[in-house]
Structure formats: C-alpha cells, structure tokens
Short mmCIF file of C-alpha atoms in Angstrom, two decimals:
data_model
loop_
_atom_site.label_atom_id
_atom_site.label_comp_id
_atom_site.label_asym_id
_atom_site.label_seq_id
_atom_site.Cartn_x
_atom_site.Cartn_y
_atom_site.Cartn_z
CA MET A 1 17.52 108.21 183.33
CA THR A 2 17.67 104.82 181.55
CA LEU A 3 15.07 106.04 179.11
CA TRP A 4 17.07 109.23 178.18
CA ARG A 5 20.15 107.19 177.62
CA TYR A 6 18.11 104.78 175.42
CA LEU A 7 16.88 107.80 173.19
CA LEU A 8 20.26 109.31 172.99
CA ARG A 9 21.78 105.95 171.75
CA GLY A 10 19.03 105.54 169.19
CA PHE A 11 19.43 109.26 168.05
CA PHE A 12 23.23 109.09 167.59
CA GLY A 13 23.05 105.68 166.18
CA SER A 14 20.70 106.91 163.38
CA VAL A 15 22.68 109.93 162.76
CA LEU A 16 25.97 107.95 162.47
CA ALA A 17 24.14 105.45 159.99
CA VAL A 18 22.89 108.33 157.77
CA PHE A 19 26.32 109.93 158.01
CA ALA A 20 28.13 106.83 156.93
CA VAL A 21 25.62 106.27 154.02
CA ILE A 22 25.93 109.72 152.59
CA ALA A 23 29.59 109.98 153.13
CA LEU A 24 30.05 106.89 151.18
CA ILE A 25 27.89 108.12 148.27
CA ILE A 26 29.62 111.57 148.24
CA GLY A 27 33.03 109.89 148.40
CA LEU A 28 32.31 107.52 145.56
CA PHE A 29 30.87 110.26 143.15
CA ARG A 30 33.49 113.07 144.21
CA GLY A 31 36.33 110.47 143.76
CA ILE A 32 35.05 109.47 140.26
CA ASP A 33 34.68 113.09 139.33
CA ASP A 34 38.30 114.04 140.51
CA VAL A 35 39.80 111.10 138.70
CA ARG A 36 38.02 112.22 135.50
CA ARG A 37 39.24 115.97 136.11
CA PHE A 38 42.68 115.26 137.00
CA GLY A 39 43.56 111.83 135.52
CA GLU A 40 44.48 113.55 132.14
CA THR A 41 47.11 115.75 133.89
CA GLY A 42 49.14 112.61 134.63
CA THR A 43 48.49 113.04 138.30
CA GLY A 44 48.92 109.78 140.33
CA LEU A 45 45.82 108.01 141.78
CA THR A 46 47.13 108.35 145.36
CA ARG A 47 47.28 112.28 145.07
CA ILE A 48 43.83 112.44 143.42
CA LEU A 49 42.45 110.43 146.35
CA GLU A 50 44.15 112.72 148.82
CA LEU A 51 42.52 115.72 147.23
CA THR A 52 39.19 113.96 147.37
CA ALA A 53 39.67 113.10 151.06
CA LEU A 54 40.72 116.73 151.79
CA ARG A 55 37.61 118.18 149.99
CA MET A 56 35.03 115.89 151.61
CA PRO A 57 34.99 117.21 155.18
CA GLU A 58 33.68 120.65 153.83
CA THR A 59 30.96 119.09 151.91
CA LEU A 60 29.83 116.93 154.67
CA TYR A 61 30.05 119.85 157.17
CA GLU A 62 27.87 121.86 155.07
CA ILE A 63 25.18 119.13 154.63
CA PHE A 64 25.39 117.83 158.25
CA PRO A 65 21.99 119.76 159.15
CA LEU A 66 20.34 117.54 156.66
CA ILE A 67 22.00 114.56 158.09
CA ILE A 68 20.79 115.47 161.51
CA MET A 69 17.12 115.77 160.33
CA LEU A 70 17.24 112.41 158.41
CA GLY A 71 18.81 110.84 161.49
CA SER A 72 16.03 112.40 163.82
CA LEU A 73 13.44 111.11 161.23
CA ALA A 74 14.95 107.73 161.15
CA CYS A 75 15.11 107.54 164.99
CA PHE A 76 11.58 108.44 165.85
CA LEU A 77 10.07 106.39 162.88
CA ARG A 78 11.90 103.21 164.36
CA LEU A 79 10.47 104.03 167.73
CA SER A 80 6.96 104.69 166.33
CA ARG A 81 7.14 101.44 164.17
CA GLY A 82 7.89 99.28 167.31
CA SER A 83 5.16 100.97 169.30
CA GLU A 84 7.90 102.13 171.69
CA LEU A 85 6.35 105.70 171.50
CA VAL A 86 3.20 104.77 172.21
CA VAL A 87 4.28 102.99 175.45
CA MET A 88 6.29 106.05 176.37
CA ARG A 89 3.58 108.39 175.89
CA ALA A 90 1.15 106.18 177.50
CA SER A 91 3.26 106.07 180.64
CA GLY A 92 2.70 109.89 180.97
CA ILE A 93 5.76 111.27 179.13
CA PRO A 94 4.89 114.10 176.77
CA ALA A 95 6.14 114.36 173.34
CA LEU A 96 8.09 117.66 174.13
CA ARG A 97 10.08 115.84 176.79
CA LEU A 98 10.80 112.95 174.33
CA ILE A 99 12.07 115.33 171.65
CA GLY A 100 13.88 117.47 174.38
CA VAL A 101 16.62 114.86 174.80
CA PRO A 102 17.67 114.89 171.02
CA VAL A 103 17.25 118.67 170.68
CA ILE A 104 19.51 119.21 173.62
CA ALA A 105 22.05 116.61 172.39
CA SER A 106 21.93 118.43 168.86
CA ILE A 107 22.70 121.81 170.50
CA CYS A 108 25.73 120.36 172.22
CA LEU A 109 26.61 118.76 168.87
CA GLY A 110 26.43 122.14 167.18
CA LEU A 111 28.62 123.73 169.92
CA PHE A 112 31.13 120.93 169.28
CA ALA A 113 30.97 121.34 165.66
CA ILE A 114 31.73 125.17 165.52
CA SER A 115 34.47 124.83 168.06
CA ALA A 116 36.40 121.65 167.04
CA ILE A 117 35.14 120.56 163.55
CA ASN A 118 34.95 123.92 161.91
CA PRO A 119 38.84 124.71 162.37
CA PHE A 120 39.50 120.96 161.18
CA VAL A 121 37.34 121.67 158.08
CA ALA A 122 39.13 124.88 157.41
CA LEU A 123 42.39 123.24 157.63
CA THR A 124 41.48 120.53 155.19
CA LEU A 125 39.95 123.01 152.82
CA ARG A 126 43.31 125.03 152.78
CA GLU A 127 45.49 121.99 152.35
CA GLY A 128 43.24 120.81 149.47
CA GLN A 129 43.43 124.30 147.85
CA ILE A 130 47.15 124.00 148.02
CA LEU A 131 47.12 120.54 146.52
CA GLU A 132 44.75 121.41 143.74
CA ASP A 133 46.98 124.53 142.89
CA ASP A 134 50.08 122.29 142.94
CA ILE A 135 48.35 119.70 140.56
CA ASN A 136 47.23 122.66 138.32
CA ASN A 137 50.71 124.32 138.57
CA GLN A 138 49.04 127.62 139.54
CA GLN A 139 48.85 129.99 142.49
CA SER A 140 45.23 131.24 143.12
CA SER A 141 45.76 133.23 146.25
CA PHE A 142 47.89 136.37 146.37
CA LEU A 143 46.25 138.68 148.79
CA SER A 144 46.64 138.38 152.65
CA PHE A 145 46.39 140.34 155.73
CA SER A 146 48.38 140.92 159.06
CA SER A 147 48.77 143.33 161.76
CA GLU A 148 51.08 145.30 159.36
CA GLY A 149 48.40 145.69 156.80
CA ILE A 150 47.89 144.16 153.25
CA TRP A 151 50.29 141.87 151.47
CA LEU A 152 49.82 141.51 147.69
CA ARG A 153 51.68 139.16 145.31
CA GLN A 154 52.01 139.59 141.71
CA ALA A 155 53.83 137.81 138.89
CA ASP A 156 56.57 139.94 136.96
CA PRO A 157 58.42 139.10 133.74
CA GLU A 158 61.60 139.07 135.93
CA GLY A 159 60.10 137.09 138.88
CA GLN A 160 57.52 138.46 141.24
CA THR A 161 56.75 141.68 143.31
CA VAL A 162 55.27 141.55 146.86
CA ILE A 163 53.52 144.75 147.73
CA GLN A 164 52.81 145.58 151.49
CA ALA A 165 50.45 148.52 152.25
CA ALA A 166 49.05 149.89 155.47
CA ARG A 167 45.56 150.48 154.16
CA SER A 168 43.32 150.21 151.10
CA ASN A 169 40.29 151.58 149.70
CA VAL A 170 37.26 149.28 149.53
CA SER A 171 37.84 148.23 145.92
CA GLY A 172 41.51 147.60 146.53
CA THR A 173 42.64 150.13 143.77
CA ILE A 174 44.30 152.69 145.99
CA LEU A 175 47.04 151.58 148.46
CA SER A 176 48.39 153.86 151.19
CA ARG A 177 52.00 153.82 152.63
CA VAL A 178 53.27 151.37 149.99
CA THR A 179 56.56 149.16 150.01
CA MET A 180 57.14 147.13 146.85
CA HIS A 181 59.68 144.26 147.08
CA ARG A 182 60.96 143.06 143.82
CA PHE A 183 62.33 139.47 143.42
CA ASP A 184 64.14 138.00 140.41
CA ASP A 185 63.40 134.42 139.20
CA THR A 186 65.65 132.95 141.88
CA ARG A 187 63.60 134.74 144.61
CA THR A 188 66.46 137.21 145.44
CA LEU A 189 65.47 140.69 146.46
CA TYR A 190 66.87 143.21 143.96
CA ALA A 191 64.97 146.24 144.53
CA ARG A 192 62.69 148.23 146.93
CA ILE A 193 60.31 150.83 146.22
CA GLN A 194 58.47 153.06 148.76
CA ALA A 195 55.71 155.50 148.22
CA PRO A 196 52.92 157.13 150.19
CA VAL A 197 50.29 156.11 147.37
CA ALA A 198 49.90 153.69 144.64
CA ARG A 199 46.84 153.55 142.50
CA LEU A 200 45.92 150.64 140.12
CA THR A 201 45.45 151.80 136.53
CA SER A 202 44.90 149.71 133.38
CA GLY A 203 48.20 147.47 133.11
CA ALA A 204 50.19 149.28 136.05
CA TRP A 205 50.36 150.38 139.43
CA ARG A 206 50.95 154.26 139.38
CA VAL A 207 53.03 155.13 142.18
CA ASP A 208 53.30 158.75 143.26
CA ASN A 209 56.54 160.18 145.03
CA ALA A 210 58.32 156.94 144.58
CA THR A 211 61.75 156.15 146.12
CA MET A 212 63.64 153.16 144.91
CA TRP A 213 66.57 151.31 146.36
CA GLU A 214 68.50 148.58 144.45
CA ALA A 215 70.71 145.83 145.96
CA THR A 216 74.50 146.23 145.64
CA PRO A 217 76.97 143.30 145.22
CA ASP A 218 77.94 143.68 149.00
CA GLY A 219 74.13 143.06 150.08
CA ASN A 220 73.32 146.54 150.98
CA PHE A 221 70.74 148.82 149.35
CA GLU A 222 71.44 152.12 147.42
CA ARG A 223 69.06 154.72 146.56
CA VAL A 224 68.84 155.06 142.74
CA LEU A 225 65.64 156.74 142.09
CA THR A 226 63.46 159.59 143.49
CA GLN A 227 60.72 160.93 141.05
CA THR A 228 57.24 162.05 141.22
CA ARG A 229 55.65 159.08 139.41
CA TYR A 230 56.64 155.60 138.67
CA ASP A 231 54.72 152.85 136.95
CA LEU A 232 55.12 149.30 137.78
CA PRO A 233 53.56 147.07 135.28
CA THR A 234 50.79 144.63 136.50
CA SER A 235 48.18 142.22 135.11
CA LEU A 236 46.05 142.42 138.12
CA THR A 237 42.43 143.85 137.92
CA THR A 238 40.04 144.91 140.59
CA GLU A 239 38.03 141.90 140.26
CA GLN A 240 41.02 139.80 140.64
CA ILE A 241 42.14 141.54 143.86
CA LEU A 242 38.61 141.32 145.50
CA GLU A 243 38.17 137.51 144.41
CA SER A 244 41.56 136.69 146.17
CA PHE A 245 40.22 137.20 149.65
CA THR A 246 40.65 134.18 151.82
CA ALA A 247 37.19 132.48 151.80
CA PRO A 248 35.65 132.52 155.25
CA GLU A 249 35.26 128.78 155.16
CA MET A 250 39.15 128.49 154.94
CA ILE A 251 39.43 130.49 158.24
CA GLY A 252 39.01 128.65 161.48
CA PHE A 253 36.13 129.65 163.78
CA TRP A 254 38.45 130.92 166.51
CA ASP A 255 40.61 132.83 163.98
CA LEU A 256 37.65 134.70 162.28
CA PRO A 257 37.29 137.58 164.74
CA GLY A 258 40.84 138.65 164.24
CA PHE A 259 40.72 138.14 160.51
CA ILE A 260 37.64 140.37 160.37
CA SER A 261 39.50 142.92 162.44
CA ASP A 262 42.56 142.90 160.19
CA ILE A 263 40.64 143.24 156.72
CA GLU A 264 38.41 146.02 158.21
CA ASN A 265 41.50 147.88 159.56
CA ALA A 266 42.97 147.50 156.13
CA GLY A 267 39.97 149.44 154.65
CA PHE A 268 38.21 146.49 153.00
CA SER A 269 34.63 145.23 153.91
CA GLY A 270 34.35 142.36 156.27
CA LEU A 271 30.56 141.93 155.80
CA ARG A 272 30.83 138.34 154.02
CA HIS A 273 33.20 137.11 156.82
CA ARG A 274 30.91 138.66 159.56
CA LEU A 275 27.90 136.78 157.83
CA PHE A 276 29.73 133.46 157.98
CA TYR A 277 30.77 133.97 161.57
CA GLN A 278 27.27 134.62 162.73
CA SER A 279 26.05 131.75 160.64
CA GLU A 280 28.45 129.49 162.55
CA LEU A 281 27.18 130.89 165.69
CA ALA A 282 23.67 130.10 164.65
CA ARG A 283 24.45 126.48 163.77
CA PRO A 284 23.43 124.92 166.98
CA ALA A 285 20.03 126.51 166.60
CA LEU A 286 19.89 125.05 163.07
CA PHE A 287 20.52 121.56 164.28
CA ALA A 288 17.94 121.85 166.84
CA ALA A 289 15.53 122.99 164.27
CA MET A 290 16.43 120.04 161.90
CA VAL A 291 15.91 117.58 164.86
CA LEU A 292 12.35 119.18 165.38
CA ILE A 293 11.48 118.93 161.88
CA GLY A 294 12.50 115.19 161.74
CA ALA A 295 10.73 114.38 165.09
CA THR A 296 7.43 116.34 164.47
CA PHE A 297 6.79 114.48 161.28
CA SER A 298 7.52 111.06 162.51
CA LEU A 299 5.61 111.03 165.84
CA ARG A 300 2.36 110.03 164.29
CA PRO A 301 1.51 106.34 165.46
CA GLN A 302 1.93 103.81 162.57
CA ARG A 303 -1.71 102.62 162.77
CA PHE A 304 -2.87 106.02 161.54
CA GLY A 305 -1.14 105.38 158.14
CA GLN A 306 0.20 108.02 155.70
CA THR A 307 3.86 107.39 157.05
CA GLY A 308 5.29 107.91 153.60
CA VAL A 309 3.40 111.19 153.19
CA MET A 310 4.82 112.45 156.63
CA ILE A 311 8.25 111.46 155.63
CA LEU A 312 8.04 113.43 152.40
CA PHE A 313 6.67 116.31 154.25
CA ALA A 314 9.74 116.27 156.62
CA ILE A 315 12.21 115.94 153.84
CA MET A 316 10.48 118.87 151.96
CA ALA A 317 10.39 120.88 155.24
CA GLY A 318 14.16 120.36 155.69
CA PHE A 319 15.18 121.40 152.20
CA ALA A 320 12.58 124.50 152.48
CA LEU A 321 14.65 125.49 155.52
CA TYR A 322 17.80 125.14 153.78
CA PHE A 323 16.58 127.30 150.86
CA PHE A 324 15.06 129.95 153.15
CA LYS A 325 18.31 130.08 155.07
CA ASP A 326 20.39 130.61 152.00
CA PHE A 327 17.91 133.28 150.46
CA ALA A 328 18.14 135.23 153.91
CA GLU A 329 21.78 135.05 154.01
CA SER A 330 22.13 136.24 150.42
CA LEU A 331 19.94 139.23 151.42
CA GLY A 332 22.33 139.80 154.30
CA ALA A 333 25.48 139.55 152.43
CA GLN A 334 24.04 142.29 150.06
CA GLY A 335 23.31 144.46 152.98
CA GLN A 336 19.43 144.59 152.42
CA VAL A 337 18.65 143.10 155.77
CA PRO A 338 20.72 143.04 158.93
CA ILE A 339 23.23 140.25 159.48
CA LEU A 340 21.71 138.99 162.81
CA VAL A 341 18.05 138.94 161.18
CA SER A 342 19.43 137.09 158.02
CA VAL A 343 21.31 134.39 160.03
CA TRP A 344 19.12 133.83 162.95
CA ALA A 345 15.56 134.25 161.43
CA PRO A 346 15.46 130.93 159.60
CA SER A 347 16.43 128.70 162.33
CA LEU A 348 14.27 130.37 165.01
CA ALA A 349 11.12 130.51 162.72
CA ALA A 350 11.73 126.88 162.04
CA ILE A 351 11.77 126.00 165.74
CA LEU A 352 8.67 128.06 166.51
CA PHE A 353 6.61 126.58 163.61
CA THR A 354 7.67 123.06 164.55
CA LEU A 355 6.81 123.61 168.29
CA GLY A 356 3.44 124.96 167.36
CA LEU A 357 2.68 122.18 165.07
CA LEU A 358 3.84 119.47 167.61
CA LEU A 359 1.39 121.11 170.27
CA HIS A 360 -1.38 121.23 167.56
CA LEU A 361 -0.74 117.50 166.93
CA GLU A 362 -0.74 116.61 170.58
CA ASP A 363 -3.98 118.50 171.42
CA GLY A 364 -5.49 117.02 168.19
#
C-alpha cells in the first residue's frame, strides 16, 4: 500500500509540474496576444487580463490529455533514472501492476474532469465570449432553444425583433407556428405578429397568413392587420443562423442531453453536440491511453541507453493519437462513420497497442 501511495504522489506531482509550466507558457503568450489585439480599442489592461483568464481554462482542458502523457513520461523516467523501477520489478512486481496505479488514477481524474471541470470550463467560456462581445461592441449569438421551441433575435432599423417558433427545418429557413415580438430602440414592445409559417427569403422573412397586433396607449394590444402575406425585412442568412448555434463546448456536461433534445425537437440536427457529448464520455479512456503511452516508452532501464529516442517516440505517439482522434471525430461529424466508433476507437486502439507493446517488451 505504501508503494502505491508513493507511485500516486510521484504521478500527480509530475502532472502538476507539467501543468504549471504549460499553463504559465500559454498564459504568457495568450496575454501578450490579447493585449496586442484589444489594446488598440482602448480597453483597460484589467479587462484584457480578465478575458485571458476566462479563455485559458478551455485551452488547458483541451490539451490536458497531452499534459497527462508528459506527466506520466516524466514520472516513470524519474523512477527509471533512480533505478527505483529496477528494484520494484526485481521484487516481483510486474510492470502492468506498476502502470495500473496511474492508469486507474487517470480514469478517476477523467471522471472528475467531465463531471466537475467541464461545467466550469463551459461557464468560463460563456463569460469570456460575453466579455469579448462587450469589448467589441457586438452581439454574436442570436439563436437559442427552450422547451417552447426556438428563439431568434435580429436587429431592425427601429430596434430589434425577437422571433419565437415551435419548429424549424434543418437549414433554419422555414419556421412553424411563429410569433414575432417587435421592440423599439428603447426596448419597448410595440407590435406582435403571429402566423403558422415564416420563410426566410433574400432580405426578408415571408410570413403567410399573418396577423398583427399593435400596442395602444393604455398598454393593450389591438389587431390592426390580417393579410395573406407579410414581409419582415431581415439581414439574416442561412449561414448566420446555423453558425449562431451555441457551441457544445459552452454547454456543461450535465446540460448537454437536455440541449440536444431541445434542438432536435425544434427540427435541427444535434449531431455535432452528440459527438461532443460522446467525446467527453470517452475522456477517461483517452487519459488512460495517454498514461500508457508515457509509461510504456519510459520503462526501459537507463543502462540500455536511447532514452532520448524513447522520449521522442512517446511524444510522437501522443500527438499521433491526438491527430487520429481529431480525424476520426471529423468523419463522425460528417456522418461518414458512427459516432461511437469515431469517438471511442482511437482511445481503445491506443490502449490495446500500448498494452501489446508493453507485453512484448516484458517478454523481450
């Protein structure tokens, strides 16, 4: 039991050391880049540094599997350099048992990451986007979902219009059971339009069988228009509507299933969000694969030499797994392979490959 605690302390210590170094480097370069980008807008240094701090967790969360691999590599290289691995294995402890402790720890760390760290990263990413939009004086998101359907916001010469619809087609160009709320520049509701269907055309929403109510001085609404067709001017395009989806990275892990259900009930495709959800579920397996990569290439005793070559192989294998994972998920996002295969295959293949290589080295 004492040995396992010693291995765990060494593993977590190496991971934390690598994390601190990489976080410092990323924070430095990102901070310099943000100061260069937003310094000309007259934004204060405090707000720029706040934006940098809000955007850093997402970057560190994405590269954390590589940090795990480098930490595992550093941990076992230290044990090998001090001949501690030789003593452990000479006492009858096989390499698989030595690696098993960090692997189990990495799986637990992966479960903690998706259950607690992922919601925190999503929150900081949303807050960072709001702060960046505020610095740039723009609003980049105008599409949202709820149990009532779709909510779409567009700018008008008089103010803005909020469109609520029960469903949409996949491209977002045809809305069903539509209610349009029109606000003036003081954000006061002055008109409401209802219709069974609204179609996005070039420069306008074409509303069929429209009924309009306008606000009266006493605060009530009076019907003023009932006609076959009504055109509401808009500058929106299909591409803008589809691009305004909330990115899956901005939605917490526990909220993703409900969000996927909402967008699919509204008529849109939830493939990208389903892919991200499964990718998060596979994160513990990815962490385990990275630990195995780092450990397998660093278990070779120092007296055999070629330590630098083995380190290079480990780093190349880690980046190769990352490339293979991104490539497989891109195929899954395009619907060319099943989501489960595209998400789980890279990590499971890496685990099987490293275990086979480890057994080969043990026998050899």
